[in-house]
Tab-separated table of C-alpha atoms in Angstrom:
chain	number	residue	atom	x	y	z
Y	16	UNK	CA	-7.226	-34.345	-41.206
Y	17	UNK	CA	-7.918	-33.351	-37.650
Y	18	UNK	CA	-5.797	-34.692	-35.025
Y	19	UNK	CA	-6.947	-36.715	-32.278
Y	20	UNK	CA	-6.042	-34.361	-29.927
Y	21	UNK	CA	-7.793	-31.474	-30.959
Y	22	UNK	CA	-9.487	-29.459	-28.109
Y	23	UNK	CA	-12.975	-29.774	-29.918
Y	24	UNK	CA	-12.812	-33.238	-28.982
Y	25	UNK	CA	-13.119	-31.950	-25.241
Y	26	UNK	CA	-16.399	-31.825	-22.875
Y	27	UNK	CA	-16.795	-29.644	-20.331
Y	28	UNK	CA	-19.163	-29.451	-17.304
Y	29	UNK	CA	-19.373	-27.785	-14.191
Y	30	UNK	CA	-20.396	-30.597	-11.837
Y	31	UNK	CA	-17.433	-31.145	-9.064
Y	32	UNK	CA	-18.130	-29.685	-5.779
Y	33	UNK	CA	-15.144	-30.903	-4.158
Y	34	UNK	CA	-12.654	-28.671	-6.442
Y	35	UNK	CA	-11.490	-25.450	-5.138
Y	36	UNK	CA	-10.316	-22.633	-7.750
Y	37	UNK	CA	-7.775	-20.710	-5.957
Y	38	UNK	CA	-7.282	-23.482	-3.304
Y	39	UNK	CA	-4.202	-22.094	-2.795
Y	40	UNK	CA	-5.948	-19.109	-0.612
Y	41	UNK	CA	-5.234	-21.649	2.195
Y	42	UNK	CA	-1.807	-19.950	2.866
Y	43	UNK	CA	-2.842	-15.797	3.783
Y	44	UNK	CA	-6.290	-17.595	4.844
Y	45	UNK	CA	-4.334	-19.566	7.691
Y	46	UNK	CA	-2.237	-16.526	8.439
Y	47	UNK	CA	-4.714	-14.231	8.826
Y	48	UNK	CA	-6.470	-16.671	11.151
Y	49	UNK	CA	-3.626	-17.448	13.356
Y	50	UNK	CA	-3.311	-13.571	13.325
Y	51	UNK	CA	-7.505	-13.620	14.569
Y	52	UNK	CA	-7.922	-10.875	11.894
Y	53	UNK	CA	-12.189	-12.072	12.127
Y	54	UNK	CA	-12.128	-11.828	15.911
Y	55	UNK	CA	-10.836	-8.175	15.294
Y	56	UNK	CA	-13.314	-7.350	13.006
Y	57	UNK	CA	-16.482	-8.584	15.293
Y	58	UNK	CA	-14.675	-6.842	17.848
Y	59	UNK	CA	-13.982	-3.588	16.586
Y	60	UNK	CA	-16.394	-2.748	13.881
Y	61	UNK	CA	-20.072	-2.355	14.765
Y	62	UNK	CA	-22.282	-0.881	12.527
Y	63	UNK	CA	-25.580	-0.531	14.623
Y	64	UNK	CA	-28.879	-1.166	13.635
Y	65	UNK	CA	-27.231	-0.802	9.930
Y	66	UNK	CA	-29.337	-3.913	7.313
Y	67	UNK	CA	-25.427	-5.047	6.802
Y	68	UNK	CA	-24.689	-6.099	10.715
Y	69	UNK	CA	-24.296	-9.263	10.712
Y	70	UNK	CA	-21.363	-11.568	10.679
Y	71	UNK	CA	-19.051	-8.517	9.588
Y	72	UNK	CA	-16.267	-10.587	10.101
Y	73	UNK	CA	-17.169	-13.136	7.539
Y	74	UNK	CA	-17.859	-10.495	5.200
Y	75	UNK	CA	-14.231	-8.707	5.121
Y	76	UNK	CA	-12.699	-11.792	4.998
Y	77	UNK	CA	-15.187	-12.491	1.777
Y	78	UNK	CA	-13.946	-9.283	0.514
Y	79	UNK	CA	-9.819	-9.804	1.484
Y	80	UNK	CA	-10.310	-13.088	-0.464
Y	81	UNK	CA	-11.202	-12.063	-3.294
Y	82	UNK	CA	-8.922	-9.070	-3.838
Y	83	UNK	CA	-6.004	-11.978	-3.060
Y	84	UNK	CA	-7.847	-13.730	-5.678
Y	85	UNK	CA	-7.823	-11.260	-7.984
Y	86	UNK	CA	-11.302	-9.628	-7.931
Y	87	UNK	CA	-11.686	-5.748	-7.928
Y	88	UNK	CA	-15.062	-5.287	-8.198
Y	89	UNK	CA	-17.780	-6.241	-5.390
Y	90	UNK	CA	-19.677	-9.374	-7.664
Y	91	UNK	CA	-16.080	-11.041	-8.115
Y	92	UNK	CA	-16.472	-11.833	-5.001
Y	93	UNK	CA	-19.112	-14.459	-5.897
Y	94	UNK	CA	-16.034	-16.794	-7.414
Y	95	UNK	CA	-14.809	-17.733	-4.046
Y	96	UNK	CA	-18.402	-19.704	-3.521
Y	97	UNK	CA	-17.678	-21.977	-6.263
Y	98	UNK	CA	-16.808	-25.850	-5.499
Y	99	UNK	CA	-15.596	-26.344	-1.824
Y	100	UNK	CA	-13.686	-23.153	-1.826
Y	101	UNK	CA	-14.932	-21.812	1.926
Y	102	UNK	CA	-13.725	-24.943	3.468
Y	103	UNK	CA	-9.895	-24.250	2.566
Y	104	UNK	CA	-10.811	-20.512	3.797
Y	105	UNK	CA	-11.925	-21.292	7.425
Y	106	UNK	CA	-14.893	-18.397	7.467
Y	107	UNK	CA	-18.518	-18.479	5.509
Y	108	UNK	CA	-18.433	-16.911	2.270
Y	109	UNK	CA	-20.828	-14.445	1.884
Y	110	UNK	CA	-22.641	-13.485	-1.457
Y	111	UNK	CA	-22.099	-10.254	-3.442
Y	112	UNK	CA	-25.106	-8.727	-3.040
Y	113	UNK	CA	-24.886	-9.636	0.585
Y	114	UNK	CA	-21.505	-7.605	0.843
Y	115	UNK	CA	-22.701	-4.194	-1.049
Y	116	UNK	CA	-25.380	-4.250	1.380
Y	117	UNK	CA	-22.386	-4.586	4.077
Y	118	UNK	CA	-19.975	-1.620	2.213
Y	119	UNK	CA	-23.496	0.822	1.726
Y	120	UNK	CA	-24.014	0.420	5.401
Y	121	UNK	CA	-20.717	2.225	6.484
Y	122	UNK	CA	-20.653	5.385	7.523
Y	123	UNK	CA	-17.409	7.288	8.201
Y	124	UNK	CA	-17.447	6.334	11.779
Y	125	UNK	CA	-17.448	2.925	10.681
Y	126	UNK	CA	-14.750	3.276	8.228
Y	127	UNK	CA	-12.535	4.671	11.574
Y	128	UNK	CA	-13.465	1.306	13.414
Y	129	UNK	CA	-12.067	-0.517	10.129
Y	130	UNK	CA	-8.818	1.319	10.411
Y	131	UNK	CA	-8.351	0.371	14.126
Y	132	UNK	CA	-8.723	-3.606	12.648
Y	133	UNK	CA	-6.188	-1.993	10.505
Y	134	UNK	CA	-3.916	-0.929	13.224
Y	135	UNK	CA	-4.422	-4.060	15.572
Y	136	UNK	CA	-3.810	-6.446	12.248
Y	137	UNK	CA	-0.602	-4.174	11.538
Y	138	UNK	CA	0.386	-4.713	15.435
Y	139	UNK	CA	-0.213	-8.555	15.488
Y	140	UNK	CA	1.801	-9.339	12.053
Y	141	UNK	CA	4.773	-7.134	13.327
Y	142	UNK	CA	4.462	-8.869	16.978
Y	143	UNK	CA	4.892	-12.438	14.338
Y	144	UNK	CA	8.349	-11.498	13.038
Y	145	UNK	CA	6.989	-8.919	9.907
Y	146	UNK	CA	8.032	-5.789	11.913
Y	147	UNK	CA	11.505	-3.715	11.981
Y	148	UNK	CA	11.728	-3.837	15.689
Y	149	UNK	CA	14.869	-1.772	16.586
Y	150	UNK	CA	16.085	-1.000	13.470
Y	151	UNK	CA	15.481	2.531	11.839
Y	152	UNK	CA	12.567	2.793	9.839
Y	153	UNK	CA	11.296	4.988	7.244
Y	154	UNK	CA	8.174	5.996	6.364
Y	155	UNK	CA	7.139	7.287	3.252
Y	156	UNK	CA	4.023	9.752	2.481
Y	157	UNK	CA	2.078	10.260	-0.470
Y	158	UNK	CA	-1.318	10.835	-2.197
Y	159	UNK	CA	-2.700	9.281	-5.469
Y	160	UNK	CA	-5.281	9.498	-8.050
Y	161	UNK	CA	-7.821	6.925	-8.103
Y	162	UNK	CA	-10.037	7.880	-11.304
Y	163	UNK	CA	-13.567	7.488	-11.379
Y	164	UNK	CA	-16.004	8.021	-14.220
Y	165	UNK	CA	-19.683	9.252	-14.060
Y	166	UNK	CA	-21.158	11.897	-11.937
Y	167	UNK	CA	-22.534	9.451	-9.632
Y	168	UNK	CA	-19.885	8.844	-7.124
Y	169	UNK	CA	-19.941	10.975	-3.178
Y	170	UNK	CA	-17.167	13.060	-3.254
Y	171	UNK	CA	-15.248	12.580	-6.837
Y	172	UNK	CA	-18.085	14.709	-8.628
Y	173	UNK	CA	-15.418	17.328	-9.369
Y	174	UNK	CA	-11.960	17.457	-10.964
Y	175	UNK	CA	-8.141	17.577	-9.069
Y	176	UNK	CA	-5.423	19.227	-9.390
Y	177	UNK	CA	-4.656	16.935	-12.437
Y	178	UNK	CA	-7.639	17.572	-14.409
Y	179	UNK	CA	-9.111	13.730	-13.432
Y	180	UNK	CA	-12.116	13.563	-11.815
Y	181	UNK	CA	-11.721	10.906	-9.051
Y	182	UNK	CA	-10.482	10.272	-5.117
Y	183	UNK	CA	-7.361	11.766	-3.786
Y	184	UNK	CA	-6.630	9.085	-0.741
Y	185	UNK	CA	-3.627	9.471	1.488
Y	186	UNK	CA	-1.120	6.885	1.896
Y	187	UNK	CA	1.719	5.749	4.172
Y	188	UNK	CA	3.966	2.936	3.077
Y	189	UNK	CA	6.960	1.170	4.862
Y	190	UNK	CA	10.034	1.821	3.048
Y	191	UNK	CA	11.999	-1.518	1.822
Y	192	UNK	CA	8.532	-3.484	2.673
Y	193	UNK	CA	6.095	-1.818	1.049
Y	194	UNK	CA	3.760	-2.599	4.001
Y	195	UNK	CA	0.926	-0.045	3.933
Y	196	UNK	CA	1.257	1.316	7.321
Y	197	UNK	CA	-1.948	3.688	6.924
Y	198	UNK	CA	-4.449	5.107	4.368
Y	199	UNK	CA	-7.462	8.053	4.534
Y	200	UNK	CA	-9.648	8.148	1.652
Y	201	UNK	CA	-10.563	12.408	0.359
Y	202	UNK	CA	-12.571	13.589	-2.142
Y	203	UNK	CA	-10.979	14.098	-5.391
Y	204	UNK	CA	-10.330	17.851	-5.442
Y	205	UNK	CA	-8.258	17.754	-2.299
Y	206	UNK	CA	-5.605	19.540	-1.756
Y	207	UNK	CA	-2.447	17.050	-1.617
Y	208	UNK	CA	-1.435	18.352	1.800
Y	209	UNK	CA	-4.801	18.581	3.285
Y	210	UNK	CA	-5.473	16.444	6.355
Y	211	UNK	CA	-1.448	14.827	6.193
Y	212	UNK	CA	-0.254	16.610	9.413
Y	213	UNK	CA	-3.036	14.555	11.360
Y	214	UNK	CA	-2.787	11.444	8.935
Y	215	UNK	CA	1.280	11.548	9.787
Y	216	UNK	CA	0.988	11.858	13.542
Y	217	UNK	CA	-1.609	9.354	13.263
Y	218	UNK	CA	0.695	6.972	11.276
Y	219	UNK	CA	3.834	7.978	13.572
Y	220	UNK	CA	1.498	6.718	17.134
Y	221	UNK	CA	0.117	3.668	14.744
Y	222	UNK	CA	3.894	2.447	13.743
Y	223	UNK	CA	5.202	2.979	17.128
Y	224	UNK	CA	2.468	1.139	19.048
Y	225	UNK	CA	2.683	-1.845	16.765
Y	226	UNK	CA	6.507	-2.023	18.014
Y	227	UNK	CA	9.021	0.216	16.027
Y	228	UNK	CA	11.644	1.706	18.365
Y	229	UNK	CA	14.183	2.638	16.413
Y	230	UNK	CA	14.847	6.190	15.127
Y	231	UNK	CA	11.861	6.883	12.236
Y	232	UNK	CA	12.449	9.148	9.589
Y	233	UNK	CA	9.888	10.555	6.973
Y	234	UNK	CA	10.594	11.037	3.612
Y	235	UNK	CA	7.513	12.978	1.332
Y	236	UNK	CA	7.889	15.188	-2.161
Y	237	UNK	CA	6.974	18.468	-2.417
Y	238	UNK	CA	3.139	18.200	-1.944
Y	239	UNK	CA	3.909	18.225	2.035
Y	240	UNK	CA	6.265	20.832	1.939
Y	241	UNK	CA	4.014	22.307	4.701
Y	242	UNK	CA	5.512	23.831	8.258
Y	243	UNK	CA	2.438	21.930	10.224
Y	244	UNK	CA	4.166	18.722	8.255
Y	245	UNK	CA	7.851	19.697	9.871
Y	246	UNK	CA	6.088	20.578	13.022
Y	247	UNK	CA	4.395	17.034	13.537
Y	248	UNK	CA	7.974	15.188	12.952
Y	249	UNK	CA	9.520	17.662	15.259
Y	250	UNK	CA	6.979	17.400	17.965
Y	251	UNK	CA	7.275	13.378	17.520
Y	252	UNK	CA	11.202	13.095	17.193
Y	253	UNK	CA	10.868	12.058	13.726
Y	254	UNK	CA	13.582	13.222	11.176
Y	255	UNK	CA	12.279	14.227	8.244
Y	256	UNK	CA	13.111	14.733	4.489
Y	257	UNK	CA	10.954	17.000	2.102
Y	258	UNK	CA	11.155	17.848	-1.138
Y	259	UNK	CA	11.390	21.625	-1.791
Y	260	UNK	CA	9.102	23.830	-3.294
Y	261	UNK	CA	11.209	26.152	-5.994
Y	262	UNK	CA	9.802	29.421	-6.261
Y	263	UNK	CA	11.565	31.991	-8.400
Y	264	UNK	CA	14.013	33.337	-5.534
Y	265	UNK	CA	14.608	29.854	-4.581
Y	266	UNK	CA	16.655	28.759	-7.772
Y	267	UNK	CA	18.393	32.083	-7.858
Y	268	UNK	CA	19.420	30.723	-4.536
Y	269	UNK	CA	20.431	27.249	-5.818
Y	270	UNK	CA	22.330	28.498	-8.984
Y	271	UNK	CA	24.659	30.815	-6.926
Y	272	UNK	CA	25.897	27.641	-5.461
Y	273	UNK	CA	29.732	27.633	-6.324
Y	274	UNK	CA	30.647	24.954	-8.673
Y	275	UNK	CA	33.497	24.081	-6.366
Y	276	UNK	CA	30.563	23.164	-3.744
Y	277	UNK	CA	29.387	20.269	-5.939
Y	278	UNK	CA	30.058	16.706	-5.724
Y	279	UNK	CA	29.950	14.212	-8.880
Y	280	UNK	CA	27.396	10.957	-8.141
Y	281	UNK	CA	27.300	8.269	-10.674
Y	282	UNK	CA	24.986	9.074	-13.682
Y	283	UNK	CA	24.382	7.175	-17.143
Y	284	UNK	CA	26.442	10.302	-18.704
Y	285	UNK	CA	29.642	11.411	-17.100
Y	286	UNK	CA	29.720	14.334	-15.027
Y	287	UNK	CA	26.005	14.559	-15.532
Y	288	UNK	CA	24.840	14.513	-11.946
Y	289	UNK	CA	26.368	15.971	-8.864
Y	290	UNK	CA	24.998	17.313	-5.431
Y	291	UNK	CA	25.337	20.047	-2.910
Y	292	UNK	CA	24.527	21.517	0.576
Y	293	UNK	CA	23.877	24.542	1.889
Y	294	UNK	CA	21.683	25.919	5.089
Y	295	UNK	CA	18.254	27.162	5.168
Y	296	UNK	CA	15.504	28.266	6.671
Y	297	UNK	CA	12.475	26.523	5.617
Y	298	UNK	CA	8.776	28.812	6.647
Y	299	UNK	CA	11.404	31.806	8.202
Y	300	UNK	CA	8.058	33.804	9.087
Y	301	UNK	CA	7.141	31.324	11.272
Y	302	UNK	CA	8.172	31.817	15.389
Y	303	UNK	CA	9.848	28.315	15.750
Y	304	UNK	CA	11.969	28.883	12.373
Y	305	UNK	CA	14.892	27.001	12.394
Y	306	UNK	CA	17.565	26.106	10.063
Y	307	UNK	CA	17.850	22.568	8.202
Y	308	UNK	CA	20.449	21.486	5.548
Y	309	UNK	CA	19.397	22.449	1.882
Y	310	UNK	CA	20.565	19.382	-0.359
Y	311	UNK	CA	20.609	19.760	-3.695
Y	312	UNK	CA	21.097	17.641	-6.873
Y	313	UNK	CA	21.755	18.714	-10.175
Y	314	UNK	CA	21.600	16.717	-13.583
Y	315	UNK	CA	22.109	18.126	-16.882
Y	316	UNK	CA	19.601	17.829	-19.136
Y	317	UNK	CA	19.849	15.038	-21.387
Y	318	UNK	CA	21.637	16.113	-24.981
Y	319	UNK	CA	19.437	16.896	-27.648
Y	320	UNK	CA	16.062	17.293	-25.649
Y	321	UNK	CA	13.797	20.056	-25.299
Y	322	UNK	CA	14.731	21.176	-21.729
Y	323	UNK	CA	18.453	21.067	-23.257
Y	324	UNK	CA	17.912	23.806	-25.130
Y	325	UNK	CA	16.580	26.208	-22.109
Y	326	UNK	CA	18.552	25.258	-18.947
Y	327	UNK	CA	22.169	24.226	-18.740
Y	328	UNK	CA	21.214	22.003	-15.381
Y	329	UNK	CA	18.117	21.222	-13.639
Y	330	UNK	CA	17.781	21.176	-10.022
Y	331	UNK	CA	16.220	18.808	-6.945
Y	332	UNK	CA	16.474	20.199	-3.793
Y	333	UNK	CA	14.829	18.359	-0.601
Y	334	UNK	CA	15.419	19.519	3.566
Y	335	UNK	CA	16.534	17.366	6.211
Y	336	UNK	CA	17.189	17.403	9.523
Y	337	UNK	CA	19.112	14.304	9.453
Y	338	UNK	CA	22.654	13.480	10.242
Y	339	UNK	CA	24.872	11.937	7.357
Y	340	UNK	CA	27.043	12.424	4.020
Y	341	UNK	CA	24.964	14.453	2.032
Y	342	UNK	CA	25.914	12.140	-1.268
Y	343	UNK	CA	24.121	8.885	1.161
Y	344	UNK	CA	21.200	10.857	2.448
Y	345	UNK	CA	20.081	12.468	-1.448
Y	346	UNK	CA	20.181	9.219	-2.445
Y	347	UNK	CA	18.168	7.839	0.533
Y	348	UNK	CA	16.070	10.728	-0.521
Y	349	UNK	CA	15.628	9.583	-4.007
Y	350	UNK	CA	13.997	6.118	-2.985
Y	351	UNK	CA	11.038	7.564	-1.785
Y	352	UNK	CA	9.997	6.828	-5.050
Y	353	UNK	CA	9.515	2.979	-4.433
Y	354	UNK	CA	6.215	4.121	-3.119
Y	355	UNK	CA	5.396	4.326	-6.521
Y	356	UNK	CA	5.618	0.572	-6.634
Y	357	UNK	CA	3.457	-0.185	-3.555
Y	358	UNK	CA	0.830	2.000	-4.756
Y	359	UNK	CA	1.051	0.317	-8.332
Y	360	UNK	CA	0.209	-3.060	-6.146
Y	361	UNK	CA	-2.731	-1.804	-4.372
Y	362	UNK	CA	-4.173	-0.272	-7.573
Y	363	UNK	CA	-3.292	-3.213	-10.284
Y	364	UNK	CA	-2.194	-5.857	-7.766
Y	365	UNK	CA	-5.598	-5.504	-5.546
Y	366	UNK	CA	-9.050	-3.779	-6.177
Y	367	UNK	CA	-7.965	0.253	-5.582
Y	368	UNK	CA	-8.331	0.959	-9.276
Y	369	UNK	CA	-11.865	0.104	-9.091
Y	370	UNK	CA	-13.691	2.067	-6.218
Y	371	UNK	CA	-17.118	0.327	-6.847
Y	372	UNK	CA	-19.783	1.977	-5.026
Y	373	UNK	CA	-21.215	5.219	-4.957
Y	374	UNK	CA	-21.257	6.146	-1.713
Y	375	UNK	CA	-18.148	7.733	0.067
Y	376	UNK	CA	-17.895	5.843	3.255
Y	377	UNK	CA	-18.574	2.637	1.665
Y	378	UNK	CA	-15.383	3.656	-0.732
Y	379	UNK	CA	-13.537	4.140	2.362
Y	380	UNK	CA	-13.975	0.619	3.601
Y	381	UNK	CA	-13.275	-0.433	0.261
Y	382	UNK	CA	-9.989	1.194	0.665
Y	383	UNK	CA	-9.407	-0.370	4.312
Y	384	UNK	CA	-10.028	-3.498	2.890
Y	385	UNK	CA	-7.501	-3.326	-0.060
Y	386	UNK	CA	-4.862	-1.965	2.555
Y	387	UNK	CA	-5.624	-5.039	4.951
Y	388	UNK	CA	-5.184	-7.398	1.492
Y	389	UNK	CA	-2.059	-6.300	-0.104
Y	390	UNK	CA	-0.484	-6.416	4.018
Y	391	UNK	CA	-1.345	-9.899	4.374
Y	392	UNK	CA	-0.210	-10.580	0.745
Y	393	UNK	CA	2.864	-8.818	1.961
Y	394	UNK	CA	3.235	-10.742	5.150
Y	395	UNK	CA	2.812	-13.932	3.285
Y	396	UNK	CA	6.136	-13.376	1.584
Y	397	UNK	CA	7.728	-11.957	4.630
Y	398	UNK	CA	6.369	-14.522	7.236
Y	399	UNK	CA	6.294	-17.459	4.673
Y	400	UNK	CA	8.647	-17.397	2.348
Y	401	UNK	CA	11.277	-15.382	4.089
Y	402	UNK	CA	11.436	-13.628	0.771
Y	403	UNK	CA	11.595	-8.952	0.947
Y	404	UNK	CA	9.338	-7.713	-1.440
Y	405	UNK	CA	7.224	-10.140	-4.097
Y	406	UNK	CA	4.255	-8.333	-5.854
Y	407	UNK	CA	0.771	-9.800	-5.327
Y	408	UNK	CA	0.554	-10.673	-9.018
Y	409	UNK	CA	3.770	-13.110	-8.467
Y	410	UNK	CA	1.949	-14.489	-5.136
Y	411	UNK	CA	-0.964	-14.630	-6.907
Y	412	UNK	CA	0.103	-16.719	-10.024
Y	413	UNK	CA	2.592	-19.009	-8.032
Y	414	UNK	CA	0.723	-19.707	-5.085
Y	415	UNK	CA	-2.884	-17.976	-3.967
Y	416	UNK	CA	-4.607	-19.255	-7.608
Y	417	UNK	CA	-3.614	-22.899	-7.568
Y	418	UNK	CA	-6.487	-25.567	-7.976
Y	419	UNK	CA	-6.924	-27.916	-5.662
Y	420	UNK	CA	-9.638	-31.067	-5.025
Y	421	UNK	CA	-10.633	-31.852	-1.592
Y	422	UNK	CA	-10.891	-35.365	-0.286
Y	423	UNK	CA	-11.967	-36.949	2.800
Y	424	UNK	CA	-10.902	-40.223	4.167
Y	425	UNK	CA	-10.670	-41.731	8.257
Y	426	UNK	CA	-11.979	-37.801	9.685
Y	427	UNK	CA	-9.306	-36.551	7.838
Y	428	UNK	CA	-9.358	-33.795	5.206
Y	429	UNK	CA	-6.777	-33.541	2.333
Y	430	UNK	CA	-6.600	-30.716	-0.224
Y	431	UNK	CA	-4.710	-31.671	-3.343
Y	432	UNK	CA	-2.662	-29.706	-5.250
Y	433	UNK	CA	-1.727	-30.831	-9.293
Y	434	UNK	CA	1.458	-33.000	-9.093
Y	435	UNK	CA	4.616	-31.343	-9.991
Y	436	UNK	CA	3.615	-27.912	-9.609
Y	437	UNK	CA	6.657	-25.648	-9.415
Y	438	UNK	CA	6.388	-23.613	-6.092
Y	439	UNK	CA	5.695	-27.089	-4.563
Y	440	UNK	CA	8.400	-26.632	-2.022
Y	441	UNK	CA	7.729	-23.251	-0.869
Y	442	UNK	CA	3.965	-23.781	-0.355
Y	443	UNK	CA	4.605	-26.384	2.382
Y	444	UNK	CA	7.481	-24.190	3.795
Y	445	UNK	CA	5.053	-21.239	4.405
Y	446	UNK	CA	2.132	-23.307	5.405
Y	447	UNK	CA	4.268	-24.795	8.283
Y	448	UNK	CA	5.644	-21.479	9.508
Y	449	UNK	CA	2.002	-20.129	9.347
Y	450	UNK	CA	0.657	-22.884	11.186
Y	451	UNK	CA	3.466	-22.788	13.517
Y	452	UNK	CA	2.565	-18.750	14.709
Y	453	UNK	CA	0.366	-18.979	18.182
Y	454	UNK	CA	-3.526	-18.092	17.213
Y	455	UNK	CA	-4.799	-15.367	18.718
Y	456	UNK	CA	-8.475	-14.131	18.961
């Protein structure tokens, strides 16, 4: 017998324009308005006689709202028009075919204009509390593979370095925030170090206008093992720390370290790890050669695998210029790999798996705008919860996706939230501090 309860006894109907699907939008909606990230758009970004013009402002915001919302390709944006949703959003929704009209009209001009809204957004959010201030600060450099499929696509028609056929952007990424601090969009078969002496003196004048004055340091693996790299950090007073490239006479040069030079670091197997420091001189045929300290780590191979068999240790090696134990800085060294996680939020957190269009610039806005999303998802945290690093998808489930039903009574607007909801509490508490930051336009 079928119980009274059984979901087939349910009607549904789309009929209630006063709900709002991911009502909860309201919080990085009211920050990013207090931070007058549309006033920097209309400002900044002018795209000329372009049939995608108009009301650019409204548009990015359409676009930042639905990555926060989950959408990662350009028609998800059409889920944010639904119910009452633009009212709890405080700009005009526009439609999907409206905004690939927008992202076709870029070209790579344009998609410089969106990083300056970039930069000033970056500036403003730091100026709110979100920034290290005096404190040292790290920045940490990379590239990824964003894989494409087709032949369709400006600019990832051919193959990489790791056989996918896709785009090769750059990235730089606030260490211990995971705030994007930059990001250049390259074809696919681009070299990793191509273009990252500008992009890093770029990001260096970028994080220092926006307010960090405390000693920065770069950290980077071997793909920018590149003198112009080492030159930009020492032209800039930035310390730096790069993974080394080991060529043949390099190792030679590694083994020969005395075992009496080595220092034990915890590892899961005893006396599996230790590390070591010697001096060298990184790109010696170069005029302003000049020695840096050569740190080393060295882990045996773990027992019964294939590398086991071949090598009794295997060897890291990375150069610095910076001052400390050599134990605390190749450890430092070693969490330049929390990148990784940032990157993982930007592809599976926002929209950068999915570049949708098939022209180049308009993939290059599409990668501004992720940037700008995951920093104000970022910020939200920061800013409003006080919390260090939450991943969008946490955000997203606990407090960006919530319904809500708006009312009006006596000129006054309520949005309701279900009763009981869990995150209750720290909802309000970010809304307030949000509300409580000076707007700016």
């Amino acid at each position: 017998m079928r119980s009274s309860h059984s979901l087939d006894r349910i009607a549904t109907t789309f009929d209630d324009d006063r709900l709002v699907a991911d009502a909860g939008l309201l919080l990085p909606a009211t920050l990013a308005q207090h931070l007058g990230l549309r006033e920097l758009v209309d400002e900044h970004l002018d795209l000329g006689a372009a049939p995608g013009r108009a009301n650019v402002g409204d548009k990015v915001l359409t676009l930042i709202g639905s990555a926060l919302a989950g959408g990662d390709t350009i028609d998800d944006a059409n889920a944010l028009r639904a119910g009452d949703t633009d009212r709890v959003l405080g700009f005009t929704v526009k439609a999907a075919s409206t905004l690939g009209t927008f992202l076709r009209s870029f070209r790579w001009g344009h998609v410089r204009q969106l990083d300056r809204v970039s930069r000033e957004f970056l500036a403003r959010a730091w100026a709110a509390g979100a920034g290290p201030g005096d404190a040292p600060f790290t920045i940490d450099l990379d590239s990824t593979i964003c894989e494409t499929y087709g032949l369709a696509k400006e600019g990832a028609l051919h193959h990489g370095y790791t056989h996918v056929r896709g785009y090769h952007p750059l990235l730089a990424v606030a260490a211990g925030t995971g705030d994007v601090l930059m990001a250049r969009l390259r074809e696919g078969r681009a070299n990793t170090v191509r273009g990252a002496a500008h992009f890093l003196r770029e990001t260096i004048g970028r994080v220092r206008r926006a307010g960090a004055s405390g000693e920065l340091t770069m950290r980077a693996d071997s793909g920018f093992y590149a003198a112009e790299v080492v030159a930009v950090c020492r032209a800039m007073d930035v310390r730096f720390s790069i993974t080394l490239r080991q060529h043949g006479g390099m190792r030679a040069r590694i083994e020969a370290i005395p075992d009496d030079a080595w220092t034990p670091i915890p590892y899961w197997i005893d006396g599996g790890a230790d590390v070591a420091e010697i001096s060298y001189t990184p790109f010696a045929d170069r005029k302003d050669a000049t020695p840096v300290r050569l740190i080393v780590r060295r882990v045996r191979p773990t027992p019964g695998s294939q590398l086991a068999a071949f090598v009794l240790y295997d060897y890291h090696a990375f150069i610095t210029d910076r001052d400390g134990e050599t134990v605390s800085l190749e450890a430092d060294h070693r969490r330049h790999a929390e990148i990784e996680n940032a990157i993982r939020d930007l592809k599976y957190g926002m929209g950068l798996n999915h570049l949708p269009s098939g022209k180049f610039a308009a993939n290059g806005a599409w990668l501004a705008v992720q940037v700008m999303a995951h920093n104000l998802a970022r910020w939200t945290a920061r800013l409003g919860l006080g919390a260090g690093i939450v991943t969008t998808k946490t955000l997203r489930r606990r407090l960006f996706t919530i319904v809500g039903r708006l009312t009006r009574s006596a000129r006054r607007t309520t949005l309701h939230f279900p009763a009981g909801w869990p995150w209750e509490a720290e909802f309000a508490a970010a809304l307030a501090r949000f509300r409580a930051i000076p707007l700016l336009a």
